[in-house]
XYZ file of C-alpha atoms in Angstrom:
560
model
C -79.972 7.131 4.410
C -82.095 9.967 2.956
C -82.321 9.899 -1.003
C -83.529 14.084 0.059
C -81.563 16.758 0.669
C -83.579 17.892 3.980
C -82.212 19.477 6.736
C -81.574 16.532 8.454
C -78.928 15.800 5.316
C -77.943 18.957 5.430
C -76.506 18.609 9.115
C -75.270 15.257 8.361
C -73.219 16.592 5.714
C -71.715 19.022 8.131
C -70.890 16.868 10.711
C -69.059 14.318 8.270
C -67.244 16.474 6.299
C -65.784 18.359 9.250
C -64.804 14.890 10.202
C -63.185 14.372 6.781
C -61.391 17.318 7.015
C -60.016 17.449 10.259
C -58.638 14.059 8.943
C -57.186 15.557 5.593
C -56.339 18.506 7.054
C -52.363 17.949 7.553
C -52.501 16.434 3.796
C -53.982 19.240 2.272
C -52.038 21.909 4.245
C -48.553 20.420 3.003
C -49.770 20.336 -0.704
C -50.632 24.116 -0.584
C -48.874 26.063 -2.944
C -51.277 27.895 -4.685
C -51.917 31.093 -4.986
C -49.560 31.727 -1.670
C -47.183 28.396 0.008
C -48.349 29.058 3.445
C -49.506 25.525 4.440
C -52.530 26.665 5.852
C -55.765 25.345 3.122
C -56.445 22.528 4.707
C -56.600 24.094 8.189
C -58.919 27.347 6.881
C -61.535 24.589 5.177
C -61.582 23.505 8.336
C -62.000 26.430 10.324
C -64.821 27.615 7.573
C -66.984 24.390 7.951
C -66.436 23.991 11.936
C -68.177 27.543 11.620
C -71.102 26.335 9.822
C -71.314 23.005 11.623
C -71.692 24.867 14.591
C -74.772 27.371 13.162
C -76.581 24.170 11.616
C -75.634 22.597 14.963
C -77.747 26.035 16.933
C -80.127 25.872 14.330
C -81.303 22.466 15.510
C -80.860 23.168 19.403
C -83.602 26.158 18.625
C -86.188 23.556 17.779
C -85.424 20.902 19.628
C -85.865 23.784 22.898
C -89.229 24.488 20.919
C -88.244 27.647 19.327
C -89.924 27.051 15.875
C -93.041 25.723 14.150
C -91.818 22.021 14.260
C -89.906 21.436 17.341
C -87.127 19.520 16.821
C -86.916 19.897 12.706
C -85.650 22.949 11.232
C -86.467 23.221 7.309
C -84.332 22.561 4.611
C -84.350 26.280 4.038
C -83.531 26.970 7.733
C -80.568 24.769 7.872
C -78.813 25.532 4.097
C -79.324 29.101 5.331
C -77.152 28.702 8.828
C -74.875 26.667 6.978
C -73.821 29.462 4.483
C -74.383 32.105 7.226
C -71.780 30.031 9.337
C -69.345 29.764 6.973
C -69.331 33.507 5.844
C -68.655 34.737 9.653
C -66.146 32.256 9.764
C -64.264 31.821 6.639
C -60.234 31.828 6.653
C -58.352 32.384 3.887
C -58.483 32.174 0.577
C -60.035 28.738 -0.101
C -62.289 29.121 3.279
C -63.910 32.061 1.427
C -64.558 30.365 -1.570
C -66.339 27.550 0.214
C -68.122 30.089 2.176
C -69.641 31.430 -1.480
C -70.105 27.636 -2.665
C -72.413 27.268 0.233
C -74.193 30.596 0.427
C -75.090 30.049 -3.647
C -76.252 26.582 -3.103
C -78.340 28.062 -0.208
C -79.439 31.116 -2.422
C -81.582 27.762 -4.537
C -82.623 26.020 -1.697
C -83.752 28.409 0.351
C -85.253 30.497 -2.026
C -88.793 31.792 -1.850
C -90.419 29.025 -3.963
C -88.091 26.136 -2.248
C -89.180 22.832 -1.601
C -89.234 20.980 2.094
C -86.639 18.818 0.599
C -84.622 18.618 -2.870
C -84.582 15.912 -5.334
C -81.893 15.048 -7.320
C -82.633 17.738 -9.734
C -82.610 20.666 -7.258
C -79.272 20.051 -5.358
C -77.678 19.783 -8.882
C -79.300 23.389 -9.736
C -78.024 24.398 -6.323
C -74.392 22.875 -6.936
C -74.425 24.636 -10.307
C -75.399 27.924 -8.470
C -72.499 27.683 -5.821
C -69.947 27.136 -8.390
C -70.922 29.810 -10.866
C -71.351 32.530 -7.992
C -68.111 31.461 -6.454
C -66.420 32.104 -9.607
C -68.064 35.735 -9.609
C -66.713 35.947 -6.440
C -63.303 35.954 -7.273
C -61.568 39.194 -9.019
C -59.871 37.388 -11.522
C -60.346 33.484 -11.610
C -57.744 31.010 -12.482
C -58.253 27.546 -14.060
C -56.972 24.929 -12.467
C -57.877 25.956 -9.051
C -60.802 25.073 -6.661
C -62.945 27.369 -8.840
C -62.178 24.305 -11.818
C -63.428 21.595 -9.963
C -65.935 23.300 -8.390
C -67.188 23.863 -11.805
C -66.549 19.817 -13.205
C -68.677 18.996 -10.528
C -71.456 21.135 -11.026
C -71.256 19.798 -14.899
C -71.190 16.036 -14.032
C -74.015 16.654 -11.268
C -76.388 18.722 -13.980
C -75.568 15.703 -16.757
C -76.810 13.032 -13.820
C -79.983 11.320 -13.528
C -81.271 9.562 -10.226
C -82.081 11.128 -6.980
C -79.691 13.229 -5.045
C -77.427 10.230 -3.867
C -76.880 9.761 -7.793
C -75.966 13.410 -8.003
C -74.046 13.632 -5.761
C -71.645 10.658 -6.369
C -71.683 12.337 -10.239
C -70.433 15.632 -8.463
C -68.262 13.969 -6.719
C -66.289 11.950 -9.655
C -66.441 14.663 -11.956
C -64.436 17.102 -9.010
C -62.175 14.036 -8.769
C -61.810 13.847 -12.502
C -61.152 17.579 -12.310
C -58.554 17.777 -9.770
C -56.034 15.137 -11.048
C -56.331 17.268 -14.136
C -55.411 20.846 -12.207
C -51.626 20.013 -12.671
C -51.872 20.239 -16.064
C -53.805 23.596 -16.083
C -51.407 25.121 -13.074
C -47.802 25.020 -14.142
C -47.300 25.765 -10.359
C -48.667 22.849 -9.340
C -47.258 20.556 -12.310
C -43.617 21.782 -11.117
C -44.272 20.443 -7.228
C -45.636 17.652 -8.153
C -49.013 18.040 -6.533
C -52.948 18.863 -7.490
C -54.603 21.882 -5.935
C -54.903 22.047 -2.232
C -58.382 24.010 -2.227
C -59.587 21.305 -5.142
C -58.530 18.455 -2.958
C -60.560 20.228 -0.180
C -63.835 20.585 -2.169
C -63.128 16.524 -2.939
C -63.533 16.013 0.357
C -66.852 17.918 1.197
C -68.309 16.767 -1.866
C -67.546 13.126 -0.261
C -69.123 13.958 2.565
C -72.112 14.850 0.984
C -71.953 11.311 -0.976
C -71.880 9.729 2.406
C -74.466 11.550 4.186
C -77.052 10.676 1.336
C -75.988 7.285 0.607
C -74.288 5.521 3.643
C -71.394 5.225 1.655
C -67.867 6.533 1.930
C -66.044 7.342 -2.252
C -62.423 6.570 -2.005
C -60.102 9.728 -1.616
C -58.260 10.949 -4.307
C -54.386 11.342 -4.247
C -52.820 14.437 -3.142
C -50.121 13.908 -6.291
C -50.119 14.959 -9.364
C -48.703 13.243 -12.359
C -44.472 14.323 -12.546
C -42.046 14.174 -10.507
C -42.609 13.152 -6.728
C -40.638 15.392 -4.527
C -40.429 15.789 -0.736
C -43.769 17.184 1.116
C -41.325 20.884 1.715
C -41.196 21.014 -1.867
C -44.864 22.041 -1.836
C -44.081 25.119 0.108
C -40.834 26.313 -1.839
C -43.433 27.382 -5.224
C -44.660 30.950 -4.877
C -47.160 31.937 -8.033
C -47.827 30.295 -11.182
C -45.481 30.505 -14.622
C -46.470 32.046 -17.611
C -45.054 29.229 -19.343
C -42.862 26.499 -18.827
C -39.361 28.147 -19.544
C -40.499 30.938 -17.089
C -39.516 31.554 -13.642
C -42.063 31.857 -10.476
C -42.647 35.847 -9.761
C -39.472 36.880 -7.358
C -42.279 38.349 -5.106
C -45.843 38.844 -4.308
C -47.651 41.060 -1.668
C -46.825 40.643 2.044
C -50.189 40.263 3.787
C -53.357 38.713 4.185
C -55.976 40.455 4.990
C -59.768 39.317 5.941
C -62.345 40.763 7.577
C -66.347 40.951 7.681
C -68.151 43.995 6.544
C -71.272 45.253 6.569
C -72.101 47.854 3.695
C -74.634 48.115 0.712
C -73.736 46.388 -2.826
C -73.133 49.737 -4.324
C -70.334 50.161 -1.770
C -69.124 47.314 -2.287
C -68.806 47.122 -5.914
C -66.466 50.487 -5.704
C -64.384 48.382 -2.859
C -64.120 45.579 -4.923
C -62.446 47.930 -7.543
C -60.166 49.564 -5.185
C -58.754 46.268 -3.728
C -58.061 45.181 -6.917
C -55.653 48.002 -7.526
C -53.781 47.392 -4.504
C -53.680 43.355 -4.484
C -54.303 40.402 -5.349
C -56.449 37.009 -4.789
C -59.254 39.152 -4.027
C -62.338 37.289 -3.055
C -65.393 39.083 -1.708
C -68.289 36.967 -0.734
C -71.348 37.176 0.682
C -74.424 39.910 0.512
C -78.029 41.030 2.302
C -75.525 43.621 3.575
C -73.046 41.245 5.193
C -69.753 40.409 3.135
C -66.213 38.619 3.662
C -63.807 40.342 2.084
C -60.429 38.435 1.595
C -57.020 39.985 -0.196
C -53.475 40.012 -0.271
C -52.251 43.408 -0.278
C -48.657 45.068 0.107
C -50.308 47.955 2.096
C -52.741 46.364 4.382
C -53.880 49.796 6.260
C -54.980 50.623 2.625
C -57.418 47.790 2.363
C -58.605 48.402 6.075
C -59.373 51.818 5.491
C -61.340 51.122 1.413
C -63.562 48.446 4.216
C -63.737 51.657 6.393
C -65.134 53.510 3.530
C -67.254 51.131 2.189
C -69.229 50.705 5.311
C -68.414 49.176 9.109
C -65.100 46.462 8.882
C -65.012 44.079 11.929
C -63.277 40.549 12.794
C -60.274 41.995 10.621
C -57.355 39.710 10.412
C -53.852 40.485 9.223
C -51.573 37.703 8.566
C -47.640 38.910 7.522
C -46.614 36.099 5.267
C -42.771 36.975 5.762
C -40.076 37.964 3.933
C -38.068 35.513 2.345
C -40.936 32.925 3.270
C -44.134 32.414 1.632
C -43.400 34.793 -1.494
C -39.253 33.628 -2.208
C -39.319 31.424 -4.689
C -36.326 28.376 -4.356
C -36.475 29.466 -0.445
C -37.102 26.383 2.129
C -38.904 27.048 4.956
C -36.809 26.644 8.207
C -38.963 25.970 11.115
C -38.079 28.709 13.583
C -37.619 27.387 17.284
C -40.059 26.619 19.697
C -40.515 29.217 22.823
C -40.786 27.646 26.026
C -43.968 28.583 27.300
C -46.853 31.185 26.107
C -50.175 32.347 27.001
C -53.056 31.909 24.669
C -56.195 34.207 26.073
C -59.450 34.729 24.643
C -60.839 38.336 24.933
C -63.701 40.270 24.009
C -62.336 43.342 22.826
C -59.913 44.806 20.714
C -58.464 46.594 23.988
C -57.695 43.789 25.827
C -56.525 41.678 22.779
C -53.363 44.445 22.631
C -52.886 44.431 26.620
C -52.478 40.274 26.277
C -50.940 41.058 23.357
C -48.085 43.599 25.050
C -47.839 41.410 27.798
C -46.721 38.648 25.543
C -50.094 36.331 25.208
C -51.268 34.865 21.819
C -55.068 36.669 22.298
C -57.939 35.416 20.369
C -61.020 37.541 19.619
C -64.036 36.798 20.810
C -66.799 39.117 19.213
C -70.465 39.231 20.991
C -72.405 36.089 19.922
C -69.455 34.789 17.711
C -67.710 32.748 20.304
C -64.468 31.196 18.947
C -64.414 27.788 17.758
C -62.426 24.853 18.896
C -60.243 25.270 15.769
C -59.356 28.779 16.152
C -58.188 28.171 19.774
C -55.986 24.856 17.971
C -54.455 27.732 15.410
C -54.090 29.936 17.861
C -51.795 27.296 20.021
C -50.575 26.738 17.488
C -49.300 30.261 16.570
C -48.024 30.381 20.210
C -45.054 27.993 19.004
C -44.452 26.975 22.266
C -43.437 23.766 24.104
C -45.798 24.570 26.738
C -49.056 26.114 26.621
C -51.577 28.091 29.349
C -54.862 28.522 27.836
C -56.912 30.980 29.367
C -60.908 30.844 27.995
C -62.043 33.789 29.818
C -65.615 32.433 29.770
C -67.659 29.997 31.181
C -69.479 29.138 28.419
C -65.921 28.421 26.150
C -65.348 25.877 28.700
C -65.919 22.696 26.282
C -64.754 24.156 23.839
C -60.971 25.262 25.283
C -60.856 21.651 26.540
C -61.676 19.955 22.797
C -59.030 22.359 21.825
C -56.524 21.671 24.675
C -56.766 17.740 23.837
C -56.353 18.067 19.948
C -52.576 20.059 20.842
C -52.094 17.522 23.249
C -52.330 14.760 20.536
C -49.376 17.385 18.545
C -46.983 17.110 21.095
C -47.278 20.314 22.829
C -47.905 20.142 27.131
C -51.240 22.398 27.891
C -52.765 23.268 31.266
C -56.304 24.637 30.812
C -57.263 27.570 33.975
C -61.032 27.460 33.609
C -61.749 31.337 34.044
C -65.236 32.466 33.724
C -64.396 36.508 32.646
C -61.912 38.500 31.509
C -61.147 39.776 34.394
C -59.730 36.463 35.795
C -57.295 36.100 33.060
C -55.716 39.430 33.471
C -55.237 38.674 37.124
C -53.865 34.877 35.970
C -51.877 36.516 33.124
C -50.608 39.331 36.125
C -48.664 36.506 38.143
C -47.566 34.941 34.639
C -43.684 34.206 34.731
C -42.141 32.135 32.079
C -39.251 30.900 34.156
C -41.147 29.144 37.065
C -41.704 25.242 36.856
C -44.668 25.211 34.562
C -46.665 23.211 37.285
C -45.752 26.247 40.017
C -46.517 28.700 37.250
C -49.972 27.643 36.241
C -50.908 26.953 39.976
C -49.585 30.277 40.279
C -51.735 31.997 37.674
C -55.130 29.616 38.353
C -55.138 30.946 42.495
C -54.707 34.891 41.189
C -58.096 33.872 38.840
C -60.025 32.057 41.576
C -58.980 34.794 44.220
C -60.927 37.166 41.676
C -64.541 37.849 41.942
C -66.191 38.826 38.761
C -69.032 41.084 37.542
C -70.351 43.059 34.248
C -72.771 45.417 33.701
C -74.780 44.959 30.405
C -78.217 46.077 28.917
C -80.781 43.651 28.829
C -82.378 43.242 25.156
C -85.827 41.494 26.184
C -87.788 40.827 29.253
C -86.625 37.905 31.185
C -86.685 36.150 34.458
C -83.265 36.943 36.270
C -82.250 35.812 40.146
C -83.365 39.871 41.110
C -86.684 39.617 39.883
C -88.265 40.458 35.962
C -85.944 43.140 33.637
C -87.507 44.701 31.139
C -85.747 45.133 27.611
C -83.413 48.195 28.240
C -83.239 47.891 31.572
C -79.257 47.566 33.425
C -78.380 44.373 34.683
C -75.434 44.265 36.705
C -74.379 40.328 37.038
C -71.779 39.257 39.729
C -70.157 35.774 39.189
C -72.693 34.949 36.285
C -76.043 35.651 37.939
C -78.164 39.102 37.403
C -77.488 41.004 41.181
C -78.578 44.517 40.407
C -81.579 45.336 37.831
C -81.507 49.386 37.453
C -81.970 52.210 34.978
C -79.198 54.103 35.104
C -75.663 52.647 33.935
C -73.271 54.443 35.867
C -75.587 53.585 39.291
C -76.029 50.147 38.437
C -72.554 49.992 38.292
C -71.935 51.635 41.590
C -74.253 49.104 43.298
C -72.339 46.339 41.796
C -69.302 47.744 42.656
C -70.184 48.152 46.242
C -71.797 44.824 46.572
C -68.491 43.375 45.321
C -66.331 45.242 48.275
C -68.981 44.425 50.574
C -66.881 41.269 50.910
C -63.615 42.641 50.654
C -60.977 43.435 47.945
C -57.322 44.855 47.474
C -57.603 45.849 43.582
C -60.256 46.918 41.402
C -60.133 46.220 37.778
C -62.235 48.256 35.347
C -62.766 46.920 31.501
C -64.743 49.855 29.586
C -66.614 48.867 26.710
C -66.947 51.776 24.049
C -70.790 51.974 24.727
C -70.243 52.859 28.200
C -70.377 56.717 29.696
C -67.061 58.677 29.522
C -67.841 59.417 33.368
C -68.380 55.868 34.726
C -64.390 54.720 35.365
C -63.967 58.140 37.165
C -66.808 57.469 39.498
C -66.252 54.165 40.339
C -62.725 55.513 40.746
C -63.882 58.265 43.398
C -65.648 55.296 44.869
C -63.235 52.905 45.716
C -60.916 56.324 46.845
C -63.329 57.422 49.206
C -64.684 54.430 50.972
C -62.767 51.701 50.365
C -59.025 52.416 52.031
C -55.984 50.811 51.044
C -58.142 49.185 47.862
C -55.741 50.142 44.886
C -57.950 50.760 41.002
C -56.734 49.840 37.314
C -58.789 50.802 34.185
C -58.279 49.326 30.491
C -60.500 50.100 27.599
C -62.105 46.508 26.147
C -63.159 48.565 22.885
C -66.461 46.910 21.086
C -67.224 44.539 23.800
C -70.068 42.431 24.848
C -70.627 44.249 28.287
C -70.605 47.543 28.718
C -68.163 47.096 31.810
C -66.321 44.478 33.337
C -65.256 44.566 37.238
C -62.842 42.405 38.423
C -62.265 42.522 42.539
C -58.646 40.740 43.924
């Protein structure tokens, strides 16, 4: 095992301690009480570190396919910075966000213009120091006994440590141990439900995965209890905010929704937003920087803190989660665990347009931005949101193929039935999720909806952003490439004529609907003329258009 941090240790570290916390993660998730009961910590650390698994993960693929200096080995300053990069796009929640700024300020040492090929023992504790003192300037207005705590023990034991980075890190490690049995004490939320702090316990659990990946060796896990009383596992969701003091009663409410979402806008901007979410929430976190930020509250009026993103610069990937009344925020209130449906539809899309037309007709949609595909986890959570006995999962995309199917096993494993209907394009799910009917057999309905998808030839139209080799010859950056069923068909220079040919070479072969998915970079003409088309030489061919919003492809034709 390396006694460096390279990037070699660097990906190591990812891969275990997304191991570690996809074991943990049910743990953690039922000790979460802090600073909203919603069960989910656990989960979001996951979904945070799968993200920057994955962009070490690409990182590596680059040079191993010979795309940098040494083929195969990224630099330590290459890897720390996908890692943080990762974990920014993809934080969740509250504690994801704060991990996201532990890793970005341990990557803002190692990865800094004077930075080393590899860290010794006395550079990964400057860089643990870092991460915990920017993730506390992260936060609005931090509270002791939290993550922030024992991301700040650890960063003391690591800096007191001697030894090469193994010996650092197994000091960081003990001293966030030592730290989170004592968060009890400092939390009169968590001392009353009998538990230490889920995000803390998180943290433990990276931090041991960075132990292992330097030293072969694997620290024993610290307890999920605190010292007190040990109550039932619900108990840790019935606790809504801490006490002022030990006579005092949890606050009888707090706001009603989450709300995250990335944003690109200048620091000046985003000081003044950080000042206006403050007024309207709380557990305001904003991470991040270079122009790229993750801004995470909980608000009462969450069109409020939508619109201060708006004003601050360009809001995207914005998630509202409703934590419901009488649920997370009632203090004394037990959770009752509302029914399971039947069957639903889980569908990933890539635009805001088609999320709401899944969404109306009664699919679970999951976005999928352009060149932020969705993890396996988010496709779990989003099963999981479905609530449903049975499950269709539609990927929409060839290239989400693995990933739906790591995701289809892991609900499996929970108990829920899932049938997987490998479409390639958007298209194909809206015809599946057309023939969709909820009281079939679910075998009849899921062969039902997989024939409507293969009966449905798929195209897009799309601008090409570099000169490439393509099955109709050499485009040229700029250049329109109209793709049928994957492969470039049509290279051109206009959009709206490049669209025509594709649309005609699609008919060529037959066809009894058209569907049209405009992107918002597309003409306001094009749907009309490829209307007119099908109207004037294709008889008895019948045309639907939806607007896909900011979408990949500029259009997306679908042919049944």
């Amino acid at each position: 095992m390396p006694q460096t941090f390279d990037a070699l240790a660097v990906r190591a570290w990812c891969g275990l301690a997304l191991d570690a916390l996809g074991r943990a993660r049910e743990e953690i998730d039922a000790i979460n009480v802090y600073p909203v009961a919603d069960g989910d910590t656990g989960t979001n650390l996951y979904l945070t570190l799968e993200s920057a698994a994955t962009a070490v993960e690409a990182v590596f693929a680059g040079h191993e396919a010979g795309g940098g200096g040494d083929p195969g080995r990224p630099t330590l300053a290459d890897a720390v910075r996908a890692m943080a990069h990762g974990a920014l796009i993809g934080a969740r929640g509250n504690s994801g966000t704060i991990l996201a700024q532990l890793l970005r300020g341990m990557a803002q040492v190692l990865a800094g213009d004077d930075a080393p090929a590899h860290a010794d023992g006395t550079g990964l504790g400057l860089a643990l120091r870092h991460a915990a003192d920017s993730a506390r300037q992260a936060v609005a207005h931090p509270v002791e006994g939290t993550v922030l705590t024992v991301a700040s023990a650890a960063a003391d034991a690591a800096g007191a440590a001697d030894g090469d980075c193994g010996a650092v890190a197994r000091a960081a490690y003990e001293g966030a141990c030592t730290a989170l049995a004592e968060t009890p004490d400092r939390l009169d939320v968590l001392r009353q439900a009998g538990v230490v702090d889920a995000g803390g316990r998180g943290l433990v659990t990276v931090l041991a995965a960075l132990v292992e990946s330097l030293t072969g060796e694997t620290p024993r896990g610290p307890a999920a209890r605190g010292p007190g009383p040990h109550p039932r596992a619900e108990a840790a969701h019935t606790v809504a905010a801490p006490c002022a003091d030990d006579d005092a009663p949890p606050r009888p409410g707090g706001p009603a929704f989450e709300v995250i979402y990335l944003l690109e806008a200048e620091d000046a901007a985003v000081a003044r937003l950080r000042e206006r979410l403050d007024a309207l929430g709380d557990s305001l976190v904003v991470v991040g920087g270079d122009g790229l930020w993750n801004v995470h509250v909980h608000v009462d009026d969450a069109g409020a803190a939508v619109e201060a993103g708006v004003e601050a610069g360009r809001p995207y990937r914005i998630r509202i989660t409703h934590f419901g009344a009488g649920d997370a925020h009632a203090p004394g209130a037990e959770r009752t665990p509302a029914e399971r449906v039947q069957r639903a539809v889980v569908a990933v899309v890539p635009g805001e347009g088609l999320a709401g037309l899944c969404t109306e007709a009664g699919a679970t949609a999951v976005l999928a931005r352009p060149g932020e595909p969705p993890a396996s986890g988010e496709l779990v959570q989003a099963v999981r949101r479905a609530h449903a006995r049975e499950v269709v999962l539609l990927p929409n995309d060839a290239e989400l193929r693995h990933t739906a199917a790591a995701a289809a096993e892991q609900v499996r494993a929970e108990g829920v039935r899932v049938a997987l209907i490998p479409t390639r394009s958007a298209v194909q799910g809206i015809a599946a999720l057309a023939v969709h009917e909820p009281e079939r057999r679910f075998d009849e309905d899921v062969v039902a909806m997989t024939s409507a998808a293969g009966a449905t030839r798929y195209a897009e139209v799309t601008v090409a952003e570099r000169q490439s080799w393509t099955m109709a010859g050499i485009c040229q950056a700029g250049d329109v490439l109209g793709l049928v069923d994957g492969d470039v068909a049509v290279i051109g220079q206009d959009l709206t004529e490049t669209a025509l040919a594709v649309l005609d070479r699609m008919l060529a072969a037959g066809g009894e609907l058209v569907t049209l998915v405009v992107g918002d970079g597309a003409p306001e003409s094009v749907a009309e003329r490829l209307q007119t088309r099908v109207r004037e030489a294709y008889l008895a061919v019948d045309t639907v258009v939806h607007h896909g919003g900011r979408q990949g492809s500029v259009l997306l034709i679908g042919v049944e």
